[in-house]
Amino acid sequence: MPDTAAGADAGRGSPRPLLWACAALGGGLLLHADRVPAWAALLALGLLLWRVASARRGRWAPALALRALLALALVVLVLARFRTLNGLAAGTTLLILMAGLKLLETRTRRDYFVLVGTGLFLLLAACLDRQDLLRVPLYALEAWVCCAALAVIGAQGLAPRAALALAGRALLLAAPLAALLFVFFPRLPGSFWAIPRDQQAVTGLADSMSPGSILSLVTSYDTAFRVRFAAEVPPPQERYWRGPVLHEFDGHTWRRAPDAYRPRQALHFLGTAYRYHVWLEPSRQHWWLALDTPAHSPDLHAQLTYDYELLGSEPVAQGLAFEAVSYTHTAAAAPLAAGARREDTALPSGSNPRTAQLAASLRGRTASDAQLVQAALEYLRGGGFVYSLEPPPLGADAVDDFLFRTREGFCGHYASAFVVLMRAAGIPARVVTGYLGGEWNPVARFFVVRQSDAHAWAEVWLEGRGWTRVDPTAVVAPERLRRGILDLLPQGLSVSERMIRSSPWLAYLLQRWDAANDWWSERVLQFDYGAQLDLLARLGIRTPDARQLGWAFMLALLGWLALITWHVGRGGRAARPDALARAYARLCRKLARIAPPRAPHQGPLSLAAVVAAHRPELAPAVRALLERYAQLRYGPPQGAGQARAVAEFRRAVAQLALP
Amino acid sequence: MSSAGAAPADAAALARVLTSLETVILGKPAQIRLCLACLLARGHLLIEDVPGVGKTTLAHALAHVLGLAWQRVQFTSDLLPADIIGVSVFDRASQRFNFRQGPIFTQLLLADEVNRASPRTQSALLEAMEERQVSIDGTTYALPEPFFVVATQNPHEQLGTYALPESQLDRFLMRVTLGYPDAAHERELLRGGERRELLPGMPAALSAAGVAAVQRAVRAVHVADALLDYTQGLIARSRERTDLKIGLSPRAGQGLVRAAQAWAYLDARQAVLPEDVQAVLGAVVAHRLEARDPAPGAPADFAAEIVRAVPVPL
């Protein structure tokens, strides 16, 4: 870039504009630091620091050719890493790298503005990416820094303190406008702002389960979803939240059944109907977690599969809320279809021979399927099995190994082994993954189900009863029903989490935080077209169309702008009135009833003269008051007595009776 | 408002000064008060009017009543700086130059028709006004204390006059215009004869020391921040106006505050009010503000407009 006059000026001047532009950009970079590859974040931050340091030494600027070469190299690097420049991760990485490069040729004021603009763009990208309550203060801070940087860099070149004050005031003035836009701006139904998501960050249940796979969830304290029951709350031993139901087993990994239409198993629903509201955290998965057996699909965007999974049509990317009705007791209304029976008794041939022997011996000892199930559970109870989050590794015949050698594992091992055992005995069985339990939050009055509540259990088909839930883990570790895994096995927790759980005070804070999060996701993040219609209906706009909304919005906008204009126009001339000015203004209003109102340029004594001319009989009292005001306002300050004198003046004004 | 402004002796003396002046100059109490305020604020005074309305009489009366030594110089086009300041004369007896002081070495100098003198002579006078000292042949002579210049000029006589440039007008704190007396006072004038003859019969109400004391007291009159805000507002307004050649100078602002202090003191108050500023504003800015397009509007109108445009701080 050629060295312009302005460039020389900005380059040699104080380093303050550069520092602020770098702060604005650096803030934007930090918002994305955990989203982009570490090398990219480090490179961009390194360039930033290098630029600041070189400004202090007064030496900088690589040649144009070098900069061009660097830019090209970085583009190639990003392409090599992501195979595309599209999408959130690749785009963000490219943006922060180029912003870092821009620093190399930053010398004019215009360049500083470009840096701040990039910081704001990064902020926008971050807002689209993640909207957790925890990040909101960070976003606000970055917006503040960026606006203040504009004030520092701008022609006026404000001092940092003044710039921060100005930016803060401007943002506060804009906040109501933002709220207006948020409430009234016409929303399009559907996820208009959905951005291409990367599939990398998977939290939550997967559509397959191998012996160790649940472990990664179990040690995570993140919230999976929140539930609020409308009336009846199921007892703890029935709080099973159904996720993926797994049918296919290859000797090592359990998988869902291949996608094909199957008629849903007809059921009689028994016992209490539980009605509840669920708020799902983003999981990038299709499952909508529902209590044991949902009665019907709550939403057009989710279908109830033949094995009573709730399956969303799209991955849960932004968080989601639904209302559902579930039962925890059911009975089959029709026999098991032949295809389903085949599927749920299939085992890989030749695997786990000792398990097959055990199944045969159990079959020989029992008269019915139900008795066999009980006998198998007895076997687990009495076989010296141990619940552990750190089981020894398993060999090729994983179930044999587990049942007869290691005898140590957690829910995945027990559910898997139990289902294999049942199938070996000819009983249709399947693995259900999901969550068990949930933590009651007394502040927000809902249950928080965390990833650490992830669980796997079994369902077996018993003739005459249909699919019946059996939880082999509960036999080995009955406590698991009432308490979370993490209570059972505290060594699975990190130090900070253990601290939280051991201190009631911290736990209370955490519950508060959960409640605030709940409010945030319910009221703000989920504020969609429907919620907008509800709100407008409550405001009296029954059938809003886009034009009406637009008018309402425009009116509100104009009103707000008028208010700001008035405020700014007034603020330029006079400071906020103090107590004395307020009392004097009141006196003037009173006097305006008996004489022409005070003109803006009239001082107190001229006012006294005007009043005296109109109402001579009141002149002495009025003149005394006005002289008192003149003394207080223009006389020498009276130190400590001043406040008292002002208060007395205010009382005297209040007591002034004008007949 | 407390009226413990001037000490009783000063207050009585000032009241006597005003009454005496009013018996000499009939029907012009406001102008007399302004002139007195100007002198008490240590400012020089410019009286501009047509001949025969009592300019010289007023200056004479001021000097007499205040008890000051005074000199009068009639300015003409051939007047030289030395005629005002003085001249060094070689004394044969002592074989050295002796400085013979000019008429400027007095307490009140009446410079009659100041615009008739050449610019060179004018500037010698105006320099002395600003510095309150004169330098001749490398020696500096301080002027007496107090030192006032009361200059008069006739605005309508253009032939053979040198109008004072703006930079020199700025050194006068106020410009006062007397104007014709009203009918009643004119009749009294006609009946009473020469007013100046009254002067010798009047006692001096103050002395040089008394004037200096009052000047010190004037400087002590309180000026609140709110009032400075107001003054700045007035000055800013004069600079904002596009129909004026130039706005008020910082020196004008200083003078405005000092004049307002003197006005408040004459009202026996210990604090300056916006009304004081408004009262002296016309006289302080009269010779400083000039219309860009000189056709309409006398400068006094500018003052009134500026006052109306600037709200008094609450």
mmCIF file of C-alpha atoms in Angstrom, chain B residues 110 176 186 192 278-279:
data_model
loop_
_atom_site.group_PDB
_atom_site.id
_atom_site.type_symbol
_atom_site.label_atom_id
_atom_site.label_comp_id
_atom_site.label_asym_id
_atom_site.label_seq_id
_atom_site.Cartn_x
_atom_site.Cartn_y
_atom_site.Cartn_z
ATOM 1 C CA LEU B 110 -9.555 63.159 28.394
ATOM 2 C CA VAL B 176 -21.106 54.710 25.634
ATOM 3 C CA GLU B 186 -33.509 69.798 27.602
ATOM 4 C CA GLY B 192 -29.943 76.353 33.905
ATOM 5 C CA GLN B 278 -26.755 41.680 30.353
ATOM 6 C CA ALA B 279 -26.680 45.247 31.625
#
